[in-house]
Coordinates of C-alpha atoms and ligand atoms in Angstrom, one line a residue:
M283 CA -18.9 12.7 -16.0
S284 CA -21.8 14.5 -14.5
H285 CA -19.4 17.3 -13.5
A286 CA -17.0 17.3 -16.4
G287 CA -16.8 20.3 -18.8
R288 CA -18.1 22.8 -16.3
A289 CA -16.6 26.2 -15.8
G290 CA -17.1 26.1 -12.0
T291 CA -17.4 29.6 -10.6
H292 CA -16.0 31.3 -13.7
V293 CA -19.6 31.9 -15.0
H294 CA -20.7 33.9 -12.0
G295 CA -21.4 30.7 -10.1
F296 CA -24.1 29.4 -12.4
V297 CA -24.3 25.6 -12.6
N298 CA -24.2 25.3 -16.4
P299 CA -21.8 26.8 -19.0
A300 CA -23.2 29.6 -21.3
V301 CA -23.8 29.3 -25.0
H302 CA -20.9 31.1 -26.8
R303 CA -21.8 31.9 -30.3
G304 CA -19.1 33.4 -32.4
S305 CA -17.2 33.7 -35.7
T306 CA -14.7 36.5 -34.9
V307 CA -12.3 35.9 -32.0
L308 CA -10.8 39.2 -30.9
F309 CA -7.2 39.7 -29.7
P310 CA -5.7 42.6 -27.7
N311 CA -2.9 43.2 -30.3
C312 CA -1.2 41.7 -33.4
E313 CA 1.3 39.7 -31.4
A314 CA -1.4 38.0 -29.3
R315 CA -3.2 37.1 -32.5
R316 CA 0.0 35.7 -34.1
D317 CA 0.5 33.5 -31.0
G318 CA -3.0 32.3 -31.6
A319 CA -5.1 31.2 -28.8
K320 CA -2.6 29.4 -26.7
H321 CA -5.5 29.0 -24.2
R322 CA -6.4 25.6 -25.5
F323 CA -5.0 23.4 -28.3
E324 CA -2.1 25.8 -28.9
Q325 CA -2.7 26.9 -32.4
Y326 CA -6.5 26.5 -32.6
M327 CA -8.6 29.2 -31.0
T328 CA -8.3 31.8 -33.7
Y329 CA -11.7 31.8 -35.3
G330 CA -15.2 30.4 -34.7
T331 CA -14.7 27.4 -37.1
Q332 CA -12.2 26.0 -34.6
G333 CA -15.0 25.8 -31.9
G334 CA -15.4 27.8 -28.8
P335 CA -16.0 27.4 -25.1
T336 CA -19.3 25.6 -25.5
H337 CA -17.8 23.1 -27.9
Y338 CA -14.8 22.6 -25.6
A339 CA -17.0 21.9 -22.6
L340 CA -18.9 19.2 -24.5
E341 CA -15.6 17.8 -25.9
D342 CA -14.2 17.5 -22.4
V343 CA -17.3 15.6 -21.2
I344 CA -17.3 13.2 -24.1
A345 CA -13.6 12.6 -24.0
E346 CA -14.0 11.6 -20.3
I347 CA -16.9 9.3 -21.0
E348 CA -15.0 7.6 -23.9
G349 CA -11.8 7.5 -21.9
G350 CA -9.8 9.3 -24.6
T351 CA -7.7 12.5 -24.4
R352 CA -9.2 14.7 -27.1
C353 CA -12.5 15.0 -28.7
L354 CA -13.9 16.8 -31.8
I355 CA -17.6 17.8 -32.0
V356 CA -19.1 17.8 -35.5
G357 CA -22.6 18.6 -36.8
T358 CA -24.0 15.0 -37.0
G359 CA -23.2 11.5 -36.1
L360 CA -22.7 10.7 -39.8
A361 CA -20.1 13.5 -40.0
A362 CA -18.3 11.8 -37.1
V363 CA -18.1 8.7 -39.3
T364 CA -17.0 10.5 -42.5
V365 CA -14.5 13.0 -41.1
P366 CA -12.1 10.4 -39.7
L367 CA -12.4 8.2 -42.8
Q368 CA -11.5 11.2 -44.9
A369 CA -8.7 12.1 -42.5
W370 CA -7.0 8.6 -42.7
L371 CA -7.7 7.4 -46.2
K372 CA -6.4 8.6 -49.5
A373 CA -6.4 7.4 -53.2
G374 CA -5.0 3.9 -53.4
D375 CA -5.9 2.9 -49.8
H376 CA -8.1 0.1 -48.7
C377 CA -10.7 0.2 -46.0
L378 CA -12.3 -2.8 -44.1
M379 CA -15.9 -2.2 -43.0
P380 CA -18.1 -4.7 -41.1
D381 CA -21.1 -6.0 -43.1
S382 CA -23.4 -4.8 -40.3
V383 CA -22.1 -1.1 -40.5
Y384 CA -24.6 1.8 -40.2
G385 CA -26.1 2.1 -43.6
P386 CA -25.2 5.7 -44.4
A387 CA -21.5 4.9 -43.6
R388 CA -21.7 2.2 -46.3
S389 CA -23.2 4.7 -48.7
F390 CA -20.3 7.0 -48.1
C391 CA -17.7 4.2 -48.7
D392 CA -19.5 3.0 -51.9
G393 CA -20.1 6.6 -53.1
L394 CA -17.7 9.5 -52.5
L395 CA -14.9 7.4 -51.0
R396 CA -14.9 5.0 -54.0
G397 CA -14.9 8.0 -56.4
W398 CA -11.8 9.3 -54.6
G399 CA -10.0 6.0 -55.3
V400 CA -10.4 4.3 -51.9
E401 CA -11.5 0.7 -52.1
T402 CA -13.8 -0.7 -49.3
S403 CA -14.4 -4.4 -48.6
Y404 CA -17.0 -5.6 -46.2
Y405 CA -16.2 -8.3 -43.7
D406 CA -18.2 -10.6 -41.4
P407 CA -18.5 -8.7 -38.2
C408 CA -18.0 -11.9 -36.2
V409 CA -14.5 -12.4 -37.7
D410 CA -11.7 -13.6 -35.3
E411 CA -8.1 -12.4 -35.1
A412 CA -6.7 -14.8 -37.7
G413 CA -9.6 -14.1 -40.0
M414 CA -9.1 -10.3 -39.8
A415 CA -5.3 -10.8 -40.3
A416 CA -6.0 -12.6 -43.6
L417 CA -8.3 -9.7 -44.8
I418 CA -5.7 -7.0 -44.2
R419 CA -3.8 -6.0 -47.3
P420 CA -0.5 -3.9 -47.5
N421 CA -2.6 -0.9 -48.4
T422 CA -5.3 -1.4 -45.7
K423 CA -5.1 1.8 -43.7
V424 CA -8.4 1.6 -41.7
V425 CA -10.2 -1.3 -40.0
Y426 CA -13.6 0.1 -39.1
T427 CA -15.8 -1.5 -36.5
E428 CA -19.3 -1.0 -35.0
S429 CA -20.4 -3.2 -32.1
P430 CA -23.1 -4.2 -31.9
G431 CA -23.9 -4.0 -35.6
S432 CA -26.7 -1.7 -36.9
H433 CA -30.0 -3.5 -36.9
T434 CA -28.5 -7.0 -36.4
F435 CA -26.6 -6.5 -33.2
E436 CA -23.6 -8.7 -33.7
I437 CA -20.9 -8.1 -31.0
Q438 CA -17.4 -7.8 -32.5
D439 CA -14.3 -9.1 -30.8
I440 CA -12.7 -5.6 -30.8
P441 CA -9.5 -6.5 -29.0
A442 CA -8.8 -9.4 -31.4
I443 CA -9.6 -7.2 -34.4
A444 CA -7.4 -4.4 -33.1
R445 CA -4.4 -6.7 -32.5
A446 CA -4.6 -8.0 -36.1
A447 CA -5.0 -4.4 -37.4
H448 CA -2.2 -2.9 -35.3
A449 CA 0.2 -5.7 -36.2
R450 CA -0.2 -4.6 -39.8
G451 CA -0.2 -0.8 -39.4
A452 CA -3.9 -0.1 -39.8
K453 CA -5.9 2.4 -37.7
V454 CA -8.9 0.9 -35.8
M455 CA -12.0 3.1 -35.8
M456 CA -15.2 2.2 -33.9
D457 CA -18.7 3.5 -34.0
N458 CA -19.4 3.3 -30.3
T459 CA -22.8 4.9 -30.2
W460 CA -24.6 1.8 -28.8
G461 CA -22.0 1.3 -26.2
I462 CA -21.8 4.8 -24.9
H463 CA -21.2 4.6 -21.1
H464 CA -20.7 0.8 -21.2
F465 CA -17.8 0.2 -23.6
R466 CA -14.3 1.7 -23.1
P467 CA -12.9 1.8 -26.6
F468 CA -9.4 2.9 -25.9
E469 CA -8.9 0.1 -23.3
K470 CA -9.9 -2.4 -26.1
G471 CA -7.5 -1.2 -28.8
V472 CA -9.6 1.3 -30.6
D473 CA -7.7 4.4 -32.0
V474 CA -10.6 6.5 -33.1
S475 CA -14.0 6.4 -31.3
I476 CA -17.2 7.7 -33.0
Q477 CA -20.4 8.8 -31.3
A478 CA -23.7 9.9 -32.6
L479 CA -24.5 12.3 -29.7
T480 CA -27.9 12.6 -31.4
K481 CA -28.8 9.4 -29.5
Y482 CA -28.6 8.9 -25.7
V483 CA -26.5 12.0 -25.1
G484 CA -29.0 14.4 -26.6
G485 CA -31.7 12.1 -25.2
H486 CA -34.7 14.1 -26.3
S487 CA -34.8 13.7 -30.1
D488 CA -34.2 17.4 -30.6
V489 CA -30.5 17.7 -31.5
L490 CA -28.1 16.3 -34.2
L491 CA -24.5 16.1 -33.2
G492 CA -21.5 13.8 -33.5
S493 CA -18.1 13.3 -31.8
V494 CA -14.8 11.8 -32.7
T495 CA -12.5 11.0 -29.8
V496 CA -8.8 10.0 -29.9
N497 CA -6.2 9.1 -27.3
D498 CA -3.0 10.1 -29.0
E499 CA -1.6 13.5 -30.0
E500 CA -0.6 12.6 -33.5
D501 CA -4.1 11.2 -34.1
W502 CA -5.5 14.4 -32.8
R503 CA -3.3 16.4 -35.2
V504 CA -4.6 14.4 -38.2
L505 CA -8.2 14.5 -37.1
R506 CA -8.3 18.2 -36.2
G507 CA -6.4 19.0 -39.4
A508 CA -9.0 17.2 -41.5
A509 CA -11.9 18.8 -39.8
S510 CA -10.4 22.3 -40.3
Q511 CA -9.7 21.6 -44.0
L512 CA -13.3 20.4 -44.4
G513 CA -14.8 23.3 -42.5
Q514 CA -16.6 21.0 -40.1
Y515 CA -18.5 22.8 -37.3
A516 CA -21.4 22.3 -35.0
S517 CA -23.8 24.8 -33.6
P518 CA -23.0 25.9 -30.0
D519 CA -26.7 25.9 -29.2
D520 CA -26.8 22.2 -30.1
C521 CA -23.7 21.6 -28.0
W522 CA -25.5 23.2 -25.1
L523 CA -28.4 20.9 -25.5
A524 CA -26.1 17.9 -25.6
L525 CA -24.3 19.2 -22.4
R526 CA -27.7 19.4 -20.8
G527 CA -28.7 15.9 -22.0
V528 CA -25.4 14.3 -20.8
R529 CA -26.0 15.3 -17.2
T530 CA -29.0 12.9 -17.0
M531 CA -27.8 10.3 -19.4
A532 CA -26.6 7.7 -16.9
V533 CA -30.0 7.6 -15.1
R534 CA -32.0 7.6 -18.3
L535 CA -29.8 4.8 -19.7
Q536 CA -30.1 2.7 -16.6
H537 CA -33.9 3.0 -16.5
Q538 CA -34.3 2.5 -20.3
A539 CA -31.9 -0.4 -20.3
R540 CA -33.9 -2.2 -17.6
S541 CA -37.2 -1.6 -19.3
G542 CA -35.7 -2.6 -22.6
L543 CA -34.5 -6.0 -21.2
E544 CA -38.0 -6.6 -19.7
V545 CA -39.7 -5.9 -23.0
A546 CA -37.0 -8.0 -24.9
R547 CA -37.5 -11.0 -22.6
W548 CA -41.2 -10.8 -23.0
L549 CA -41.0 -10.6 -26.8
G550 CA -38.5 -13.6 -26.7
S551 CA -41.2 -15.7 -24.9
R552 CA -43.8 -15.0 -27.6
P553 CA -44.6 -17.7 -30.2
E554 CA -44.7 -15.1 -33.0
V555 CA -41.1 -14.3 -32.4
L556 CA -38.2 -16.4 -33.8
R557 CA -35.5 -14.6 -31.8
V558 CA -34.7 -11.3 -30.2
M559 CA -31.4 -9.7 -31.1
H560 CA -30.3 -8.2 -27.8
P561 CA -26.6 -8.7 -26.8
A562 CA -27.5 -8.7 -23.0
L563 CA -29.8 -11.8 -23.4
P564 CA -27.9 -15.1 -22.7
E565 CA -29.2 -16.6 -25.9
H566 CA -27.5 -13.9 -28.0
P567 CA -24.7 -15.7 -30.1
Q568 CA -22.0 -13.3 -28.8
H569 CA -23.3 -12.9 -25.3
A570 CA -19.9 -14.1 -23.9
L571 CA -18.1 -11.3 -25.7
F572 CA -20.7 -8.8 -24.5
R573 CA -20.2 -9.9 -20.9
R574 CA -16.4 -9.7 -21.3
D575 CA -16.2 -6.2 -22.9
F576 CA -19.4 -4.3 -21.9
S577 CA -20.3 -3.1 -18.4
G578 CA -24.0 -2.6 -19.3
T579 CA -26.5 -2.3 -22.0
C580 CA -28.8 0.3 -23.6
S581 CA -32.4 -0.1 -24.9
L582 CA -32.0 -0.7 -28.6
F583 CA -32.5 -4.2 -30.0
G584 CA -33.9 -6.1 -32.9
V585 CA -36.7 -8.7 -33.2
V586 CA -36.9 -11.4 -35.9
F587 CA -40.4 -12.8 -36.4
Q588 CA -41.3 -16.4 -37.5
P589 CA -40.7 -16.9 -41.2
R590 CA -44.4 -17.6 -41.7
Y591 CA -45.1 -13.9 -41.5
S592 CA -44.7 -11.6 -44.4
L593 CA -43.4 -8.0 -44.5
E594 CA -47.1 -6.9 -44.8
D595 CA -47.9 -8.8 -41.6
L596 CA -45.0 -7.1 -39.8
C597 CA -46.2 -3.7 -41.0
R598 CA -49.7 -4.4 -39.7
F599 CA -48.2 -5.1 -36.3
I600 CA -46.1 -1.9 -36.4
D601 CA -49.0 0.3 -37.6
G602 CA -51.1 -1.2 -34.8
L603 CA -48.7 0.0 -32.0
A604 CA -50.1 3.0 -30.1
L605 CA -47.2 3.9 -27.8
F606 CA -44.3 3.4 -30.3
G607 CA -43.4 6.0 -32.8
I608 CA -42.5 4.9 -36.4
G609 CA -39.3 6.7 -37.2
A610 CA -35.5 6.5 -37.5
S611 CA -33.0 7.4 -34.8
W612 CA -33.1 6.3 -31.1
G613 CA -31.8 7.3 -27.6
G614 CA -34.7 9.7 -26.9
Y615 CA -37.3 9.4 -24.1
E616 CA -39.8 7.8 -26.5
S617 CA -40.2 4.3 -27.7
L618 CA -39.8 3.6 -31.4
C619 CA -40.3 0.7 -33.8
I620 CA -39.3 0.4 -37.5
A621 CA -39.3 -2.5 -39.9
T622 CA -35.8 -3.3 -41.0
T623 CA -36.5 -6.1 -43.5
G624 CA -35.7 -4.9 -47.0
N625 CA -34.0 -1.8 -45.6
I626 CA -30.6 -3.1 -44.8
A627 CA -27.7 -4.1 -47.1
R628 CA -25.5 -7.0 -46.4
T629 CA -22.9 -8.0 -49.0
A630 CA -20.5 -10.3 -47.1
G631 CA -22.8 -13.2 -46.8
T632 CA -24.2 -12.3 -43.4
G633 CA -27.7 -11.4 -44.6
E634 CA -29.7 -14.5 -43.5
F635 CA -31.9 -13.6 -40.5
G636 CA -34.7 -16.2 -40.6
G637 CA -37.8 -14.0 -40.9
P638 CA -39.1 -10.4 -41.1
M639 CA -37.4 -8.0 -38.7
C640 CA -38.0 -4.8 -36.8
R641 CA -35.8 -2.6 -34.6
I642 CA -37.2 -1.5 -31.2
H643 CA -36.1 1.4 -29.1
I644 CA -37.5 1.5 -25.5
G645 CA -38.0 5.0 -24.0
L646 CA -39.0 6.1 -20.5
E647 CA -42.6 4.8 -20.7
E648 CA -43.8 2.1 -18.2
P649 CA -42.6 -1.3 -19.5
A650 CA -46.0 -2.8 -18.5
D651 CA -47.8 -0.3 -20.8
L652 CA -45.4 -1.0 -23.6
I653 CA -45.9 -4.8 -23.2
A654 CA -49.7 -4.4 -23.2
D655 CA -49.4 -2.3 -26.4
L656 CA -47.1 -4.9 -28.1
E657 CA -49.5 -7.7 -27.1
Q658 CA -52.5 -6.1 -28.7
A659 CA -50.5 -5.3 -31.8
L660 CA -49.2 -8.9 -32.1
G661 CA -52.8 -9.8 -32.4
R662 CA -52.8 -8.1 -35.8
L663 CA -49.9 -10.0 -37.2
A664 CA -51.8 -12.7 -38.9
G665 CA -54.5 -10.5 -40.4
Ligands
LIG730 C1 -27.8 7.4 -35.8 C2 -26.4 6.8 -36.0 C3 -25.4 7.5 -36.6 C4 -25.6 8.8 -37.2 O1 -26.0 9.8 -36.4 P1 -26.8 11.1 -36.9 O2 -26.5 12.2 -35.9 O3 -28.2 10.7 -37.1 O4 -26.1 11.5 -38.3 C5 -24.2 6.9 -36.7 N1 -24.0 5.6 -36.2 C6 -24.9 4.9 -35.6 C7 -24.7 3.6 -35.1 C8 -26.2 5.5 -35.5 O5 -27.2 4.7 -35.0

């Protein structure tokens, strides 16, 4: 994918595509306009809201990374979650969401979606095929997945869940942000794959973008139709930043994943730590599934501290870190740490973690420096 979505010699030989900003799209005559822009998705290059060359370049790259045929770029990762839910759900339908789903996705289901007459139930992310089959109702139209889960990093058995869903006519959606580059959603039964490009694709904490990728023409028609009705759009300048970020994503990921594992293993060896929630560590409860379905890892994981520590202790540890920023999001070049205890909702009985928790993102700093920083901050845990 380091070469996908490039115009080759069409832009005067320059390596990168240009930023095309635009609302009006001009045509040479009425007939050409009636035919629309056959250039690309037949009926869709008629006006700026349908995207332009900069969007299409990014869509091509992301579709290739995800292994799908068509991709839609939207303004945020959260919009990439809500647009397909709106596209495939209507009043009277039922949606199944993993209990470990990204918090704002839960807010959307419990907020606007509920108001529109769509019911959501939350399921244990570690459900097996028979368990999922039992949860699906005649009006279940969407089985949503996110693997690993936000903050708690459960790996889902996506092929098993997809088999149960497809046997009963439900669409399988997946938030594949963590697995970008290492999880091939369409080979595992996913119909609609969601990315927060804000994370490793952007890579520099300076852009918000999302993508929705599909692998079927009818799915594309439904998705593109919903995005058009909603007026969803993303800035071409942001698309350009994401195109720039994606060229170096593989090497950043490789480096950050290795550093992340080193830091995670070190934390796992510390007496203050109850467990590290990192799917690539052998002690992770779904490590076998991870090995089966993922070709690699990224640098985002969780840490559960011993139950003797309070949330106050945990905050003293986090405030004592010098090299880690305290803030949301991840995938940039900088390391981050946030307390997750008290900040995450679990309603399907999967909310027992054993102690206060934080989420760590490892950036491009030297792992030895990060470990030294963590070590001095751990010294503050017990007051
Ligand atoms: C950050 C994130 C999103 C949302 O992305 P934004 O661009 O910040 O809206 C969606 N899903 C997951 C798993 C995320 O971590």
